Short mmCIF file of C-alpha atoms and ligand atoms in Angstrom, two decimals:
data_model
loop_
_atom_site.label_atom_id
_atom_site.label_comp_id
_atom_site.label_asym_id
_atom_site.label_seq_id
_atom_site.Cartn_x
_atom_site.Cartn_y
_atom_site.Cartn_z
CA MET J 188 193.90 65.57 24.85
CA LEU J 189 195.35 64.29 28.11
CA LEU J 190 192.15 64.87 30.08
CA LYS J 191 189.53 63.72 27.58
CA ASP J 192 186.22 62.94 29.37
CA LYS J 193 187.64 63.72 32.82
CA VAL J 194 185.36 65.63 35.17
CA VAL J 195 187.19 68.07 37.43
CA LEU J 196 186.12 70.31 40.33
CA ILE J 197 188.42 73.27 41.05
CA THR J 198 187.99 75.63 44.00
CA GLY J 199 188.93 79.24 43.32
CA GLY J 200 188.77 78.39 39.61
CA ALA J 201 187.54 81.77 38.39
CA SER J 202 190.77 83.75 38.77
CA GLY J 203 194.56 83.53 38.83
CA ILE J 204 196.09 80.05 38.85
CA GLY J 205 192.68 78.33 39.11
CA ALA J 206 191.36 80.10 36.00
CA ALA J 207 194.50 79.19 34.01
CA VAL J 208 194.13 75.54 35.08
CA THR J 209 190.43 75.60 34.14
CA ARG J 210 191.20 77.00 30.69
CA ARG J 211 193.93 74.44 29.98
CA PHE J 212 191.93 71.49 31.36
CA ILE J 213 189.03 72.33 29.03
CA GLN J 214 191.50 72.50 26.11
CA GLU J 215 192.69 69.04 27.18
CA GLY J 216 189.14 67.67 26.91
CA ALA J 217 187.88 67.93 30.50
CA LYS J 218 184.53 69.16 31.82
CA VAL J 219 185.20 71.51 34.71
CA SER J 220 183.20 72.82 37.69
CA ILE J 221 184.50 75.81 39.58
CA ILE J 222 183.62 77.15 43.02
CA GLY J 223 184.17 80.85 43.60
CA ARG J 224 182.90 83.69 45.68
CA SER J 225 182.28 86.43 43.10
CA LEU J 226 179.25 85.75 40.91
CA GLU J 227 180.45 88.34 38.40
CA THR J 228 183.80 86.59 37.85
CA LEU J 229 182.12 83.19 37.70
CA GLU J 230 179.69 84.43 35.05
CA GLN J 231 182.56 85.80 32.93
CA MET J 232 184.12 82.33 32.96
CA LYS J 233 180.77 80.76 32.03
CA GLU J 234 180.50 83.04 29.00
CA GLU J 235 183.93 81.88 27.84
CA PHE J 236 183.36 78.13 28.28
CA ASN J 237 179.58 77.49 28.01
CA ASP J 238 178.68 73.80 28.29
CA ASN J 239 182.17 72.68 29.29
CA LEU J 240 181.96 74.64 32.54
CA LEU J 241 179.68 74.60 35.58
CA ILE J 242 179.90 77.55 37.97
CA ILE J 243 179.03 77.33 41.65
CA GLN J 244 179.03 80.30 43.99
CA GLY J 245 180.16 79.19 47.43
CA ASP J 246 182.58 79.44 50.33
CA VAL J 247 185.09 76.59 50.69
CA SER J 248 185.27 77.11 54.45
CA LYS J 249 181.66 75.86 54.71
CA TYR J 250 181.28 72.10 54.39
CA GLU J 251 177.79 72.36 52.91
CA ASP J 252 179.08 74.53 50.03
CA ASN J 253 181.70 71.89 49.13
CA GLU J 254 179.06 69.18 49.32
CA ARG J 255 176.69 71.19 47.13
CA ALA J 256 179.46 71.71 44.55
CA VAL J 257 180.25 67.99 44.34
CA LYS J 258 176.56 67.13 44.01
CA ALA J 259 176.00 69.74 41.28
CA THR J 260 179.08 68.51 39.38
CA VAL J 261 177.89 64.90 39.39
CA GLU J 262 174.36 65.92 38.41
CA GLN J 263 175.69 67.97 35.50
CA PHE J 264 178.57 65.82 34.23
CA GLY J 265 177.79 62.34 35.63
CA LYS J 266 180.86 61.72 37.82
CA LEU J 267 183.94 63.29 39.45
CA ASP J 268 187.50 62.27 38.49
CA VAL J 269 189.65 65.05 39.95
CA PHE J 270 189.27 67.46 42.86
CA ILE J 271 191.62 70.47 43.03
CA ALA J 272 191.76 72.42 46.32
CA ASN J 273 193.11 75.70 45.01
CA ALA J 274 191.15 78.52 46.69
CA GLY J 275 193.35 80.53 48.99
CA VAL J 276 194.00 83.89 50.62
CA PHE J 277 197.15 85.67 51.77
CA ASP J 278 198.47 87.46 54.86
CA GLY J 279 200.46 90.11 52.96
CA PHE J 280 203.72 89.29 54.81
CA ALA J 281 202.25 90.84 58.01
CA LYS J 282 204.84 90.65 60.79
CA PHE J 283 203.97 88.54 63.84
CA ALA J 284 205.58 91.07 66.20
CA ASP J 285 203.48 93.99 64.86
CA VAL J 286 200.06 92.36 65.09
CA THR J 287 197.80 92.70 68.15
CA PRO J 288 196.57 89.48 69.82
CA ASP J 289 193.01 90.19 68.61
CA ALA J 290 194.11 90.68 65.00
CA LEU J 291 196.32 87.59 65.30
CA SER J 292 193.31 85.54 66.34
CA ASP J 293 190.97 86.98 63.68
CA ALA J 294 193.62 86.44 61.00
CA TYR J 295 194.20 82.87 62.16
CA ASP J 296 190.50 82.03 61.91
CA TYR J 297 190.01 83.83 58.60
CA LEU J 298 193.05 82.50 56.76
CA LEU J 299 193.27 78.96 58.12
CA ASN J 300 189.52 78.46 57.66
CA ILE J 301 189.97 79.02 53.93
CA ASN J 302 193.45 77.66 53.18
CA VAL J 303 193.39 74.68 55.55
CA LYS J 304 189.84 73.86 56.59
CA GLY J 305 188.68 74.54 53.01
CA SER J 306 191.18 71.91 51.81
CA PHE J 307 190.00 69.37 54.43
CA PHE J 308 186.34 70.02 53.62
CA GLY J 309 186.76 69.87 49.85
CA ALA J 310 188.66 66.57 50.00
CA LYS J 311 186.07 65.09 52.37
CA ALA J 312 183.12 66.21 50.27
CA ALA J 313 184.70 64.80 47.08
CA LEU J 314 185.83 61.50 48.60
CA GLU J 315 182.88 59.25 47.88
CA GLU J 316 182.68 60.28 44.21
CA LEU J 317 186.47 59.96 43.74
CA GLN J 318 186.33 56.44 45.18
CA LYS J 319 183.87 55.49 42.42
CA THR J 320 186.19 56.72 39.64
CA ASN J 321 189.63 55.85 41.13
CA GLY J 322 190.16 59.57 40.93
CA ASN J 323 192.75 61.94 42.30
CA ILE J 324 193.16 65.05 44.43
CA ILE J 325 195.57 67.94 43.83
CA PHE J 326 196.30 70.67 46.38
CA THR J 327 197.68 74.06 45.37
CA VAL J 328 200.40 74.55 47.97
CA SER J 329 203.29 77.05 47.69
CA GLY J 330 207.00 77.77 48.07
CA ALA J 331 205.77 78.84 51.52
CA SER J 332 205.05 75.14 52.20
CA PHE J 333 208.81 74.63 52.47
CA TYR J 334 210.63 77.92 53.10
CA PRO J 335 210.20 81.00 55.32
CA ASP J 336 209.48 84.44 53.83
CA GLY J 337 206.91 83.34 51.28
CA GLY J 338 204.35 85.12 53.47
CA GLY J 339 203.81 85.79 57.16
CA VAL J 340 203.24 83.13 59.83
CA TRP J 341 199.57 82.58 58.98
CA TYR J 342 200.16 81.87 55.29
CA THR J 343 203.35 79.86 55.87
CA ALA J 344 201.69 77.73 58.58
CA SER J 345 198.64 77.15 56.37
CA LYS J 346 200.73 76.05 53.40
CA HIS J 347 202.81 73.70 55.58
CA ALA J 348 199.55 72.24 56.94
CA GLN J 349 198.31 71.45 53.44
CA ILE J 350 201.43 69.34 52.85
CA GLY J 351 200.61 67.29 55.97
CA LEU J 352 197.05 66.83 54.75
CA MET J 353 198.22 65.81 51.29
CA ARG J 354 200.78 63.26 52.54
CA GLN J 355 198.47 61.65 55.09
CA LEU J 356 195.63 61.42 52.57
CA ALA J 357 197.96 59.88 49.98
CA PHE J 358 198.74 57.22 52.59
CA GLU J 359 195.16 56.64 53.74
CA LEU J 360 193.44 56.74 50.35
CA ALA J 361 195.83 54.49 48.42
CA PRO J 362 195.36 52.35 46.42
CA THR J 363 192.08 53.92 45.28
CA ILE J 364 192.81 57.64 45.07
CA ARG J 365 196.08 59.44 44.27
CA VAL J 366 196.80 62.64 46.20
CA ASN J 367 199.44 65.17 45.11
CA ALA J 368 200.24 68.88 45.14
CA VAL J 369 201.61 71.65 42.95
CA ALA J 370 203.77 74.28 44.68
CA PRO J 371 203.89 77.48 42.65
CA GLY J 372 206.43 80.11 43.55
CA GLY J 373 205.52 83.81 43.60
CA THR J 374 203.06 84.41 40.75
CA LEU J 375 201.44 87.53 39.36
CA THR J 376 197.82 87.16 40.45
CA ALA J 377 195.42 89.19 42.55
CA LEU J 378 195.82 86.92 45.61
CA THR J 379 193.92 88.77 48.35
CA VAL J 380 195.28 89.96 51.69
CA ILE J 381 192.73 89.07 54.37
CA PRO J 382 190.80 91.94 56.05
CA PRO J 383 192.12 91.42 59.63
CA LEU J 384 195.69 92.06 58.43
CA ARG J 385 195.17 94.87 55.94
CA THR J 386 196.18 97.58 58.41
CA PHE J 387 199.42 95.69 59.14
CA THR J 388 200.56 95.34 55.51
CA LYS J 389 201.73 97.59 52.69
CA SER J 390 200.08 97.30 49.28
CA VAL J 391 202.57 96.62 46.48
CA ASP J 392 202.06 97.62 42.85
CA ASN J 393 202.36 94.99 40.14
CA ASP J 394 205.78 96.10 38.81
CA THR J 395 207.33 95.98 42.30
CA LYS J 396 205.71 92.61 42.89
CA ALA J 397 207.14 91.31 39.58
CA SER J 398 210.66 92.48 40.39
CA ASN J 399 210.45 91.08 43.95
CA ILE J 400 209.39 87.69 42.58
CA LYS J 401 212.15 87.71 39.92
CA ARG J 402 214.82 88.55 42.47
CA ARG J 403 213.94 85.60 44.68
CA ASN J 404 214.14 82.68 42.24
CA PRO J 405 217.24 81.43 40.42
CA LEU J 406 215.51 81.35 37.03
CA GLN J 407 214.55 85.01 37.60
CA LEU J 408 210.97 84.48 36.50
CA ALA J 409 208.03 86.67 37.38
CA GLN J 410 205.76 83.69 37.00
CA MET J 411 202.33 83.87 35.44
CA PRO J 412 199.47 81.48 36.26
CA GLU J 413 199.95 79.73 32.89
CA ASP J 414 203.49 78.72 33.93
CA HIS J 415 202.06 76.17 36.39
CA VAL J 416 199.26 74.51 34.44
CA ALA J 417 201.29 71.68 32.87
CA ALA J 418 202.08 70.33 36.35
CA TYR J 419 198.35 70.10 37.10
CA VAL J 420 197.66 68.41 33.76
CA LEU J 421 200.28 65.78 34.50
CA LEU J 422 199.02 65.02 38.03
CA ALA J 423 195.36 64.98 36.99
CA SER J 424 195.95 62.67 34.01
CA ASP J 425 196.38 58.89 33.81
CA GLN J 426 199.98 59.58 32.69
CA SER J 427 200.86 59.90 36.38
CA ARG J 428 199.18 56.74 37.65
CA ALA J 429 202.30 55.82 39.65
CA ILE J 430 202.61 59.21 41.35
CA THR J 431 201.06 59.85 44.78
CA GLY J 432 202.12 61.80 47.87
CA GLU J 433 204.31 64.08 45.74
CA VAL J 434 204.69 67.81 45.25
CA ILE J 435 205.68 69.29 41.91
CA SER J 436 207.44 72.59 42.60
CA SER J 437 206.87 75.12 39.84
CA ASP J 438 208.83 77.97 41.33
CA GLY J 439 211.82 79.01 39.24
CA GLY J 440 214.14 76.83 41.34
CA LEU J 441 213.57 77.93 44.94
CA SER J 442 215.08 74.70 46.25
CA VAL J 443 218.41 75.76 44.73
CA ARG J 444 218.63 78.74 47.07
CA GLY J 445 215.50 78.87 49.28
CA LEU J 446 213.17 81.88 49.14
P1 NAD P 679 193.57 84.38 43.25
O1 NAD P 679 193.10 85.33 44.29
O2 NAD P 679 193.45 84.78 41.84
O3 NAD P 679 192.82 82.98 43.42
C1 NAD P 679 192.29 82.53 44.63
C2 NAD P 679 190.85 82.17 44.39
O4 NAD P 679 190.30 81.60 45.59
C3 NAD P 679 189.98 83.38 44.04
O5 NAD P 679 189.22 83.07 42.90
C4 NAD P 679 189.11 83.55 45.25
O6 NAD P 679 187.84 84.09 44.96
C5 NAD P 679 189.00 82.13 45.75
N1 NAD P 679 188.63 82.07 47.15
C6 NAD P 679 189.23 82.69 48.20
N2 NAD P 679 188.56 82.41 49.32
C7 NAD P 679 187.54 81.59 48.97
C8 NAD P 679 186.50 80.97 49.69
N3 NAD P 679 186.36 81.13 51.02
N4 NAD P 679 185.64 80.18 49.02
C9 NAD P 679 185.73 80.04 47.68
N5 NAD P 679 186.69 80.60 46.95
C10 NAD P 679 187.57 81.38 47.59
O7 NAD P 679 195.06 84.02 43.63
P2 NAD P 679 196.02 82.81 43.14
O8 NAD P 679 197.39 83.33 43.33
O9 NAD P 679 195.61 82.29 41.83
O10 NAD P 679 195.77 81.72 44.29
C11 NAD P 679 195.43 80.37 44.02
C12 NAD P 679 196.20 79.46 44.94
O11 NAD P 679 197.59 79.56 44.62
C13 NAD P 679 196.09 79.81 46.43
O12 NAD P 679 195.93 78.62 47.17
C14 NAD P 679 197.43 80.45 46.73
O13 NAD P 679 197.79 80.29 48.09
C15 NAD P 679 198.33 79.66 45.80
N6 NAD P 679 199.63 80.27 45.50
C16 NAD P 679 199.68 81.53 44.98
C17 NAD P 679 200.92 82.10 44.75
C18 NAD P 679 201.07 83.50 44.22
O14 NAD P 679 202.17 84.08 44.33
N7 NAD P 679 200.03 84.09 43.63
C19 NAD P 679 202.09 81.36 45.00
C20 NAD P 679 201.98 80.07 45.52
C21 NAD P 679 200.73 79.54 45.76
#
């Protein structure tokens, strides 16, 4: 039980990688709060985990929703040890050259508000409580934080920006709070393409997606959300008390060859 008595807030915790992390953290002894947008999905998670889980419907791109989630977590579980900025959306590999200036602008606002501003806001809202517990922050970044062709320009820029946020916060918040990231490679989830770019992208079925992901990484893995959870457990736990400002890549070896 590496996370016994830890209290953790995870954004986007009701599906994909966030749901797998939630499930494993509860197995490791944590109490978990999750922020999500779909009440239906949140309620399904609540049925599975009962008293070990608090669900909060909200939008990470709104500061007040992050603040409300931190407050509710502390009211319910008494403290906050770990904040995980995981909520994210995708640009579907839309090509810069194809997109009109209006769609470019709408996509910029939509995607960066969630992937980047949501990460800023969540970290800020959690800060005071994490200072009380000598806690830690984990960002879900991506292979697209380091290499081209993990998405289009919007997604790639957003995932690079999260690395800057993570490294600067690790510097500013030491020695009280550790700040790290997990960088999954392509993973079979329902990661959503944002509305302003849907007309500029092709939808891909799951089998094609799996074979595309396999082809790109040296270990030839079509990764599942569960493949990444051990990295989060390590960074969230006291086992990593000497680790800050780091990224654990969980990507089938992209650094061996790039995307
Ligand atoms: P997912 O769609 O299952 O999870 C994303 C979650 O974020 C969803 O639950 C969604 O409801 C939530 N969300 C989106 N916008 C939100 C908002 N404004 N407010 C609150 N919640 C919001 O997809 P996933 O693949 O599990 O994505 C999780 C993270 O992993 C994202 O940051 C994504 O960029 C990253 N990632 C995914 C992959 C991949 O190939 N799937 C690879 C690398 C990194």
